[in-house]
XYZ file of N, CA, C and O in Angstrom:
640
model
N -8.368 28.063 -18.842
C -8.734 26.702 -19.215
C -8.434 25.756 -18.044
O -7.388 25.678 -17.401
N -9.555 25.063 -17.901
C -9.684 24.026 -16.380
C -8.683 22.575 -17.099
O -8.634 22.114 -18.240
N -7.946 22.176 -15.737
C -7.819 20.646 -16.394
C -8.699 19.850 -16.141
O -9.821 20.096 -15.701
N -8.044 18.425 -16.518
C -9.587 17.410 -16.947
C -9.531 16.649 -15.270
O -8.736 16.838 -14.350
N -10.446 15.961 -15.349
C -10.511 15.405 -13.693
C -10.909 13.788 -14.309
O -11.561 13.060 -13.561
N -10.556 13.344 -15.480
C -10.854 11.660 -16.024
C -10.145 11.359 -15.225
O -9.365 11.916 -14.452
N -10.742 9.544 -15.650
C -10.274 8.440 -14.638
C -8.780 8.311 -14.715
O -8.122 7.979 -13.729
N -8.042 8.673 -16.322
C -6.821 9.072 -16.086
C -5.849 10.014 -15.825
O -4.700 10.038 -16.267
N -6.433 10.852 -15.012
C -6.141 11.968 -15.414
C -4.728 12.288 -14.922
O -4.627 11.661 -13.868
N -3.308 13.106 -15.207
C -2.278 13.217 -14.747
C -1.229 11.769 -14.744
O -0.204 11.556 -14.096
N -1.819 11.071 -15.560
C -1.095 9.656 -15.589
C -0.069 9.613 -17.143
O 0.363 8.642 -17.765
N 0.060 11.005 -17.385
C 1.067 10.627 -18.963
C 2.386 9.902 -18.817
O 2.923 9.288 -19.739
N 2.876 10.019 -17.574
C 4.420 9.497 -17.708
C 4.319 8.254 -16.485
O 5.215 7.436 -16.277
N 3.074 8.323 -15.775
C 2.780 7.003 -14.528
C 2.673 5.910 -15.546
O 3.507 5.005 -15.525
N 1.645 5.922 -16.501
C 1.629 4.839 -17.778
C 2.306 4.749 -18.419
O 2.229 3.609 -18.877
N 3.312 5.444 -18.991
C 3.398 5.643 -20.412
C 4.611 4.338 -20.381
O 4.937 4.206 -19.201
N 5.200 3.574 -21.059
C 6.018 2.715 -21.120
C 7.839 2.996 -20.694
O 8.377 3.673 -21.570
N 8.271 2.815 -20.174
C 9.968 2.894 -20.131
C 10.720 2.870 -21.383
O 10.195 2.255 -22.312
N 12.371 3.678 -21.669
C 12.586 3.518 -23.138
C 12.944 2.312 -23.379
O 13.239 1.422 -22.581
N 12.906 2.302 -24.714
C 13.071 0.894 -25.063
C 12.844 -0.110 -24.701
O 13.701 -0.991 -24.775
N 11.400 -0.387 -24.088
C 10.990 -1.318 -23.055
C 9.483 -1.107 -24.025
O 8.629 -1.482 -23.221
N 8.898 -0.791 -25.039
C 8.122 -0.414 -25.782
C 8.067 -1.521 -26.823
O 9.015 -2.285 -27.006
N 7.000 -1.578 -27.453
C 6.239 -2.809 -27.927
C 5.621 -4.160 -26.617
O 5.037 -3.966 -25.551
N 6.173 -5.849 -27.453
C 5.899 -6.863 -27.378
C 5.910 -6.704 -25.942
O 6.557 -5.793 -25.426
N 5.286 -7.469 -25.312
C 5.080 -7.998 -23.470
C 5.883 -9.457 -23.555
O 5.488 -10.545 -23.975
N 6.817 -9.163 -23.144
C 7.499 -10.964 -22.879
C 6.470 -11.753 -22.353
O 5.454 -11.483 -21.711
N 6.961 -12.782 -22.769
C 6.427 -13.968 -21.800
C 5.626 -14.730 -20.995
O 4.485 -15.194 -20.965
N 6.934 -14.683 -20.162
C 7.636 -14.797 -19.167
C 6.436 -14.250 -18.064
O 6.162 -14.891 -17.050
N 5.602 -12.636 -18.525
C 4.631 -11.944 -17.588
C 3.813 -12.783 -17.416
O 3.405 -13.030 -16.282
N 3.095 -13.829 -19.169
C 2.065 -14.809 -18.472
C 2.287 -16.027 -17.747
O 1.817 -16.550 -16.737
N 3.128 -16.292 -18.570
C 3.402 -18.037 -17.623
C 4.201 -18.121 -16.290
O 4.562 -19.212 -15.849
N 4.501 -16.806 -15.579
C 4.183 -16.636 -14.304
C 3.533 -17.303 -13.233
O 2.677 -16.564 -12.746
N 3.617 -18.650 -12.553
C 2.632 -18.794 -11.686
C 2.154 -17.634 -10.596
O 3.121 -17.041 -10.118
N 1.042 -17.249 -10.172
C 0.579 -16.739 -9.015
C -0.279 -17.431 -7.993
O -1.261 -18.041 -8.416
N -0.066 -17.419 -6.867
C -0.485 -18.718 -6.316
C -1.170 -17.234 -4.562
O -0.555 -16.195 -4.322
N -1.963 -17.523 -4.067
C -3.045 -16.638 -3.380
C -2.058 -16.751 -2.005
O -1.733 -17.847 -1.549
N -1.601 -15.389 -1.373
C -0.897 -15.083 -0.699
C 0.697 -14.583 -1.060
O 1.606 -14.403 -0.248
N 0.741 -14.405 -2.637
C 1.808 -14.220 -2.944
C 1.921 -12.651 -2.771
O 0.854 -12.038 -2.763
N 3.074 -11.948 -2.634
C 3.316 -10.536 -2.140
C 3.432 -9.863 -3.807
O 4.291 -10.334 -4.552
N 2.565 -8.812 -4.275
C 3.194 -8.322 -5.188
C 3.085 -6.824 -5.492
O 2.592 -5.932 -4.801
N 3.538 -6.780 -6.434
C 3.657 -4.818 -6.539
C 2.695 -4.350 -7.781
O 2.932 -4.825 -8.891
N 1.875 -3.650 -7.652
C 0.782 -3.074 -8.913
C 1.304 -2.284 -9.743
O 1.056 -1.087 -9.599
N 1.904 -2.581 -10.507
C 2.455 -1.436 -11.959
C 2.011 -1.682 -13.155
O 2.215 -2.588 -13.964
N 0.993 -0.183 -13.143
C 0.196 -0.726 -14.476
C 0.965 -0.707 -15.936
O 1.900 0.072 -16.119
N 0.610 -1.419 -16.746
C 1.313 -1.518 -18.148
C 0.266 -0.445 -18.776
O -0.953 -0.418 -18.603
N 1.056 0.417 -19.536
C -0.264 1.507 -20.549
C -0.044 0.877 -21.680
O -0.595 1.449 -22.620
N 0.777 -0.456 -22.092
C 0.336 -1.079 -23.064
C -0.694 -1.962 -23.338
O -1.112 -2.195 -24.472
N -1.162 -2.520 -22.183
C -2.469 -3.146 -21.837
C -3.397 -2.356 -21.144
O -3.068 -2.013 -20.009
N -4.795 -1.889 -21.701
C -5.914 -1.421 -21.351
C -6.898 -1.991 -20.453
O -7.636 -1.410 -19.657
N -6.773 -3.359 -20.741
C -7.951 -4.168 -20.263
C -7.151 -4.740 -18.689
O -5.981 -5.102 -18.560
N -8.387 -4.653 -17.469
C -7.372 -4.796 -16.342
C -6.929 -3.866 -15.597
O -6.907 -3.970 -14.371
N -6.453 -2.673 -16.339
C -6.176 -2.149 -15.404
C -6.386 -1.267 -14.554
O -7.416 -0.595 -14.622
N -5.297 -1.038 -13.393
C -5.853 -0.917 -12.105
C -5.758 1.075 -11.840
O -4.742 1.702 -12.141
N -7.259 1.875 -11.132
C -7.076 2.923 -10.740
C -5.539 3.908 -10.831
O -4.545 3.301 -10.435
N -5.459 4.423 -11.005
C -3.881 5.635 -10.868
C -3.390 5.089 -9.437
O -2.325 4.508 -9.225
N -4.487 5.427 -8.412
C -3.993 5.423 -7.179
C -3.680 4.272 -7.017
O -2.864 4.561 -6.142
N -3.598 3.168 -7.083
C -2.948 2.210 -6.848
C -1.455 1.545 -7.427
O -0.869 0.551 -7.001
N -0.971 2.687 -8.824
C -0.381 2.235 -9.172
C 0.889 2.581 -8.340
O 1.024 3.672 -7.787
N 1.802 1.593 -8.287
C 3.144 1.114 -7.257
C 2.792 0.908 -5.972
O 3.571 1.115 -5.041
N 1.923 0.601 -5.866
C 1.025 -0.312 -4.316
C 1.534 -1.429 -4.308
O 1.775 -2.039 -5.349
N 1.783 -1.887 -3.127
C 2.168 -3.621 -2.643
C 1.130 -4.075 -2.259
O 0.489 -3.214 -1.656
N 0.493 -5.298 -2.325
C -0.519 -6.250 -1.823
C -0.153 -7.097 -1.821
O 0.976 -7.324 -2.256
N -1.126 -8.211 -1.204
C -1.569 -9.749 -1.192
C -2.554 -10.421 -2.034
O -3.701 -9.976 -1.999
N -2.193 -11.814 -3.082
C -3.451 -11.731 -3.829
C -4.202 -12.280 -2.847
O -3.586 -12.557 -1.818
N -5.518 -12.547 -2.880
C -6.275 -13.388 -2.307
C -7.166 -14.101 -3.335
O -8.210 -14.687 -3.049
N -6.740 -14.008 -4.328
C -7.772 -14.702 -5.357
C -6.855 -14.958 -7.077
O -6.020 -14.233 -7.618
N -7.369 -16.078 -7.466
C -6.433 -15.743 -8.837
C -7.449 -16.533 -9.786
O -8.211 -17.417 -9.396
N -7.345 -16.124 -10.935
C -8.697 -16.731 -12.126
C -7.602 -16.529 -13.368
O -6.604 -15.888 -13.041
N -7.645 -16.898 -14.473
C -7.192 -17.626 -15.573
C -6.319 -16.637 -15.962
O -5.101 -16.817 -15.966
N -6.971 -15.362 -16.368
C -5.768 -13.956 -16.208
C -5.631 -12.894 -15.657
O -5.231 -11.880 -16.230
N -5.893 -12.956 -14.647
C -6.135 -11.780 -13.467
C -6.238 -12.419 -12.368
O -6.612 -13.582 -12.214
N -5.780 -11.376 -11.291
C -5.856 -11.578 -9.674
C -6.421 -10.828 -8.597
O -7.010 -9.754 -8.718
N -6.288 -11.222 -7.928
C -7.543 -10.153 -6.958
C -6.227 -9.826 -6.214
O -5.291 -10.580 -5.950
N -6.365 -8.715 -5.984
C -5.226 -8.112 -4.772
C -5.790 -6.951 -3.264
O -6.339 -5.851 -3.212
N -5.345 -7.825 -2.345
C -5.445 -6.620 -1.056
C -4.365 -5.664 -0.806
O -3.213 -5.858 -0.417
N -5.175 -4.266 -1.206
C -4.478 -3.439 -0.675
C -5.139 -2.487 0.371
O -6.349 -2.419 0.588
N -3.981 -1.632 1.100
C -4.605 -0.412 1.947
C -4.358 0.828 1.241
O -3.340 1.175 0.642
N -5.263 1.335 1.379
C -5.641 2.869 0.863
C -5.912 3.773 1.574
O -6.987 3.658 2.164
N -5.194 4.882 1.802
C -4.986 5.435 2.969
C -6.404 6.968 2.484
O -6.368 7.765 1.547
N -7.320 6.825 3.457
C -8.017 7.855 3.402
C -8.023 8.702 4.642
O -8.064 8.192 5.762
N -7.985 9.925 4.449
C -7.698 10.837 5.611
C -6.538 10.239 6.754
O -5.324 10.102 6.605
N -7.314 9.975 7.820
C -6.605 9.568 8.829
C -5.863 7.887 8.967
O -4.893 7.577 9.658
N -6.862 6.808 7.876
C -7.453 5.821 8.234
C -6.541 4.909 7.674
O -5.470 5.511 7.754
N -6.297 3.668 7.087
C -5.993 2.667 5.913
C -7.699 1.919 5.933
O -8.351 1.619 6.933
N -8.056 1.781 4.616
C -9.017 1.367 4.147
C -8.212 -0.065 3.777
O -6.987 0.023 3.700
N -8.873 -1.462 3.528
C -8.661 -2.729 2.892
C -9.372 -2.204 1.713
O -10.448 -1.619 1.835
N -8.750 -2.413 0.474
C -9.330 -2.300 -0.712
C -8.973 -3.909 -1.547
O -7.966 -4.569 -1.292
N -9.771 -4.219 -2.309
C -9.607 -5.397 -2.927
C -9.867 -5.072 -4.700
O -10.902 -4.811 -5.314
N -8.640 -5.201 -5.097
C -8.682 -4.897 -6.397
C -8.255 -6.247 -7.723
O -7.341 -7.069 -7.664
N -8.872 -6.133 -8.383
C -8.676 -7.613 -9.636
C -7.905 -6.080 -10.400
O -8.020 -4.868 -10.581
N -6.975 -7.452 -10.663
C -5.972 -6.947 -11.881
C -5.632 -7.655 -12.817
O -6.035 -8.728 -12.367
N -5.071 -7.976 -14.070
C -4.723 -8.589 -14.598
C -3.270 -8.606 -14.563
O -2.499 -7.676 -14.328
N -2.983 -10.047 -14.888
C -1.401 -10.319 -14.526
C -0.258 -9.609 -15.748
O 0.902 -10.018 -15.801
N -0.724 -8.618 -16.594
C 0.276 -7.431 -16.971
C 0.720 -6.542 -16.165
O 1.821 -5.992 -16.145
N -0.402 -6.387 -15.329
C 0.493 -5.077 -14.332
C 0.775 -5.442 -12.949
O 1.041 -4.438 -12.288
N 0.812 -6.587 -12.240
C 1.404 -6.937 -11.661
C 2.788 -7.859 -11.769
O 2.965 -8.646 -12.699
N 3.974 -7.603 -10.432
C 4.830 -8.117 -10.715
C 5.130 -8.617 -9.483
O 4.773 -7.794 -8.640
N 5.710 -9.758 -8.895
C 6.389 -10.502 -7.560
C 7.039 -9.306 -6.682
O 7.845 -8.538 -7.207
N 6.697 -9.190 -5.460
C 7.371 -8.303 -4.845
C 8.569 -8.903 -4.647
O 8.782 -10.109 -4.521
N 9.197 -8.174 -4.628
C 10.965 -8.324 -3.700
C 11.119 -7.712 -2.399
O 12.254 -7.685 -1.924
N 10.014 -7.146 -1.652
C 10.425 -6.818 -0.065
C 10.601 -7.693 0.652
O 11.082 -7.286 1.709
N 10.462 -8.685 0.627
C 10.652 -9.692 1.660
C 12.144 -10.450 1.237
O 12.641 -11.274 2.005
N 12.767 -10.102 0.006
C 13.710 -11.054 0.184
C 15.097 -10.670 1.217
O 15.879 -11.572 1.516
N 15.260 -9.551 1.610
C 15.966 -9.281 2.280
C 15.951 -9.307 3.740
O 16.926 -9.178 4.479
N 14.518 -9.523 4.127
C 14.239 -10.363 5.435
C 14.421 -11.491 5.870
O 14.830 -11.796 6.990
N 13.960 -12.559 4.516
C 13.694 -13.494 4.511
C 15.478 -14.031 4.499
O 15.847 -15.111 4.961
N 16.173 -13.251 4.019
C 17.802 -13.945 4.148
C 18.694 -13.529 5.339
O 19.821 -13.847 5.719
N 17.529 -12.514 5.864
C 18.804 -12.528 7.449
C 17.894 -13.040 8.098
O 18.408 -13.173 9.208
N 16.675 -13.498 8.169
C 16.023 -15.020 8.587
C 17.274 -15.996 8.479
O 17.820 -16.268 9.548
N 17.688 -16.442 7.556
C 18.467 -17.825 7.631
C 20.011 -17.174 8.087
O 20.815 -18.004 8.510
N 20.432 -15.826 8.026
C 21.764 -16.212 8.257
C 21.718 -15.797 10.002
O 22.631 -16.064 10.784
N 20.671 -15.221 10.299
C 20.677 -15.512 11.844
C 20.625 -16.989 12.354
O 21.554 -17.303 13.098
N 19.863 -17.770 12.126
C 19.313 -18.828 12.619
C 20.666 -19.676 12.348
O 20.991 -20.650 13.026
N 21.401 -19.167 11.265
C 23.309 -20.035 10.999
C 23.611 -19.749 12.126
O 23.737 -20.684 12.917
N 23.843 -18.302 12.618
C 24.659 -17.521 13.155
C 23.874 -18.545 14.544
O 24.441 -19.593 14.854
N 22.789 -18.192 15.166
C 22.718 -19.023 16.343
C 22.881 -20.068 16.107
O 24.012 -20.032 16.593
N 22.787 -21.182 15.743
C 23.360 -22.788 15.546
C 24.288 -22.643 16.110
O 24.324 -23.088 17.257
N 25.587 -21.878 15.498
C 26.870 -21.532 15.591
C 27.207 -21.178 16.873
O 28.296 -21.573 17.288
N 26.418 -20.435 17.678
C 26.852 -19.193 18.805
C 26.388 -20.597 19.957
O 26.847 -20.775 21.085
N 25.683 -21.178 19.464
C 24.882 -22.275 20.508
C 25.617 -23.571 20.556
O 25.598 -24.172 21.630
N 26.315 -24.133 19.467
C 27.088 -24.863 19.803
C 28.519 -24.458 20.336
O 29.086 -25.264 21.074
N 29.300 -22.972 19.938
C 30.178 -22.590 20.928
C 29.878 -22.173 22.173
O 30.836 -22.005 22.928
N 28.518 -21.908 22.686
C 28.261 -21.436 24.091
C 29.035 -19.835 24.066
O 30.051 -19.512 24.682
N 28.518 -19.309 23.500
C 28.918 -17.632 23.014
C 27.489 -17.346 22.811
O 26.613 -18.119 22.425
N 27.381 -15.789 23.220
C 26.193 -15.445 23.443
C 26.666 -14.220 22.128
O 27.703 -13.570 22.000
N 25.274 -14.276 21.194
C 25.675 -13.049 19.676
C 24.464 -12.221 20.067
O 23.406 -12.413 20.667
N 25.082 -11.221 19.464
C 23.953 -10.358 18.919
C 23.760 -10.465 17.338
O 24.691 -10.449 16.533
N 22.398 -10.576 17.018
C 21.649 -10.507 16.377
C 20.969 -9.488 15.702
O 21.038 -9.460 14.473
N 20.425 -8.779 16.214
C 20.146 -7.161 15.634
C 20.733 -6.160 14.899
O 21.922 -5.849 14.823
N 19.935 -5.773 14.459
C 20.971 -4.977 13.113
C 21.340 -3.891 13.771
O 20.393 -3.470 14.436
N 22.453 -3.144 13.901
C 23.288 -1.812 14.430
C 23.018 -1.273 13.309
O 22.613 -1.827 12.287
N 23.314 0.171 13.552
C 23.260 1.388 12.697
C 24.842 1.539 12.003
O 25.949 1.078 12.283
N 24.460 2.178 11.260
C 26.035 2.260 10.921
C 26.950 3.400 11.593
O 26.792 4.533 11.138
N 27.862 3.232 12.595
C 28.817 3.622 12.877
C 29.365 4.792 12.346
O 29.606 4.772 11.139
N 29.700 6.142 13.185
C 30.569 7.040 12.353
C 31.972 6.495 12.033
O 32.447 5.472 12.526
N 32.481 7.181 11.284
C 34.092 6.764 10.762
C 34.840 7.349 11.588
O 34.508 8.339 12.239
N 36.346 6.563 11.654
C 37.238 6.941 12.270
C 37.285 7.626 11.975
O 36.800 8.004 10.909
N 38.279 8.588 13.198
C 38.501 9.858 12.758
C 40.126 9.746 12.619
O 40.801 8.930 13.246
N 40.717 10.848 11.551
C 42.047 10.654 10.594
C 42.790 11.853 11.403
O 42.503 12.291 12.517
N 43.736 12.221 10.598
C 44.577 13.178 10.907
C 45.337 13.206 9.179
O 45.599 12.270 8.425
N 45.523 14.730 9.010
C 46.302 14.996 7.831
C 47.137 15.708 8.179
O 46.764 16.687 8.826
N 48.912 15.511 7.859
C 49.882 14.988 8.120
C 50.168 16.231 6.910
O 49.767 15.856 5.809
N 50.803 17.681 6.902
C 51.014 18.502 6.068
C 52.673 18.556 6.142
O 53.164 19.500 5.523
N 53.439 17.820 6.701
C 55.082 17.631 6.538
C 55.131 16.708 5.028
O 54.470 15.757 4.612
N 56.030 17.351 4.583
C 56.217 16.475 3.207
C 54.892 16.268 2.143
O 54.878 15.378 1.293
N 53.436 17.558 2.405
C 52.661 17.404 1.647
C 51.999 18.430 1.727
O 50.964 18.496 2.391
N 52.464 19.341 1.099
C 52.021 21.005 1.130
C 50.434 21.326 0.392
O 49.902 20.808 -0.590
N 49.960 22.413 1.338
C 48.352 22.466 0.515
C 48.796 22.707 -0.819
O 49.950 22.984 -1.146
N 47.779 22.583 -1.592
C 48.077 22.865 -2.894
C 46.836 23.915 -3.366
O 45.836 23.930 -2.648
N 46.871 24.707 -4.438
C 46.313 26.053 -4.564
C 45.525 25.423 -6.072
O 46.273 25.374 -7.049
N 44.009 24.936 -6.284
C 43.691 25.011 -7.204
C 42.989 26.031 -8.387
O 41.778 26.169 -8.219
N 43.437 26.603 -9.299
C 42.833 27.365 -9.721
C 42.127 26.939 -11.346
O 42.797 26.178 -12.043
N 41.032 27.358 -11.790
C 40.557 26.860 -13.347
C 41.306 27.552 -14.168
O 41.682 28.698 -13.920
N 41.705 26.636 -15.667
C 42.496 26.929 -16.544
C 42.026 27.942 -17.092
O 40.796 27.924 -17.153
N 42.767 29.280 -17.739
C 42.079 30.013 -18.479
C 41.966 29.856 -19.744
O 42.955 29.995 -20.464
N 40.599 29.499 -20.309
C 39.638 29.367 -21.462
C 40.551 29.967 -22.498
O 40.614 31.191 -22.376
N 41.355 29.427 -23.587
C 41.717 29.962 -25.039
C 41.566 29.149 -26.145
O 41.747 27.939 -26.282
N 41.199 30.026 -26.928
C 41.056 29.828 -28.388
C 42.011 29.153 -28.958
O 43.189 29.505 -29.016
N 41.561 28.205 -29.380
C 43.148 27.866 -31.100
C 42.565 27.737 -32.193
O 42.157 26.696 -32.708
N 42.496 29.063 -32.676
C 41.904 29.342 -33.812
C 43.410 30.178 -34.586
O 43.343 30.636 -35.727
């Protein structure tokens, strides 16, 4: 027996809802402003039918470039063979959500620009760039006054 090759096909647990995250759609999802250039992430709701977007796109980041009363147009790239394709997809604003990649740029944006203020009014020259993280010191264990110790598992009995 062949499997199926539908438009959904292999999507039982890509759609299917989170626990207890099942029923009602807050809010909060519509009265959302979206405003054209906003960064967001495509996750389709399988509680809403209408709208939504291809398998392959679902957990894609884009740009909208378009927004209409309940849905948005979004640019994404779609990687075929070798290439990224621009794809432009309308979605409705259930399965999209505000990206968060940028906020962690966007805040060592400002604490650099502190950090130089700072380095510029002391006439100290900083670095700026993010370093890797460092191996750890290296220790020493100290076996005077702290003998190996021999672990062995308890043996399993009954109290019956």
């Amino acid at each position: 027996m062949g499997h199926s090759h539908g438009l959904r096909a292999g999507t039982r647990y890509a759609f299917s809802r989170p626990f207890k995250k099942k029923g009602y759609i807050p809010l909060s999802t519509y009265l959302r402003p979206y405003k054209v250039g906003d960064i967001v992430d495509i996750k389709a709701n399988g509680a809403v039918q209408k709208g939504m977007p291809y398998k392959v796109y679902h957990g894609k980041t884009g740009v909208i470039y378009n927004v209409t009363k309940s849905a948005v147009g979004v640019i994404v790239y779609k990687r075929v063979g070798n290439r990224y394709i621009e794809k432009r997809v309308n979605v409705r604003v259930e399965h999209i959500k505000a990206s968060r990649s940028r906020e962690e740029f966007l805040r060592r944006v400002k604490e650099n620009a502190e950090k130089r203020r700072k380095a510029k009014a002391e006439g100290v020259h900083i670095h700026l760039k993010r370093q890797p993280a460092m191996p750890r010191e290296s220790r020493k264990v100290e076996t005077k006054d702290n003998l190996p110790e021999t672990i062995r598992p308890v043996p399993y009995e009954t109290t019956i």
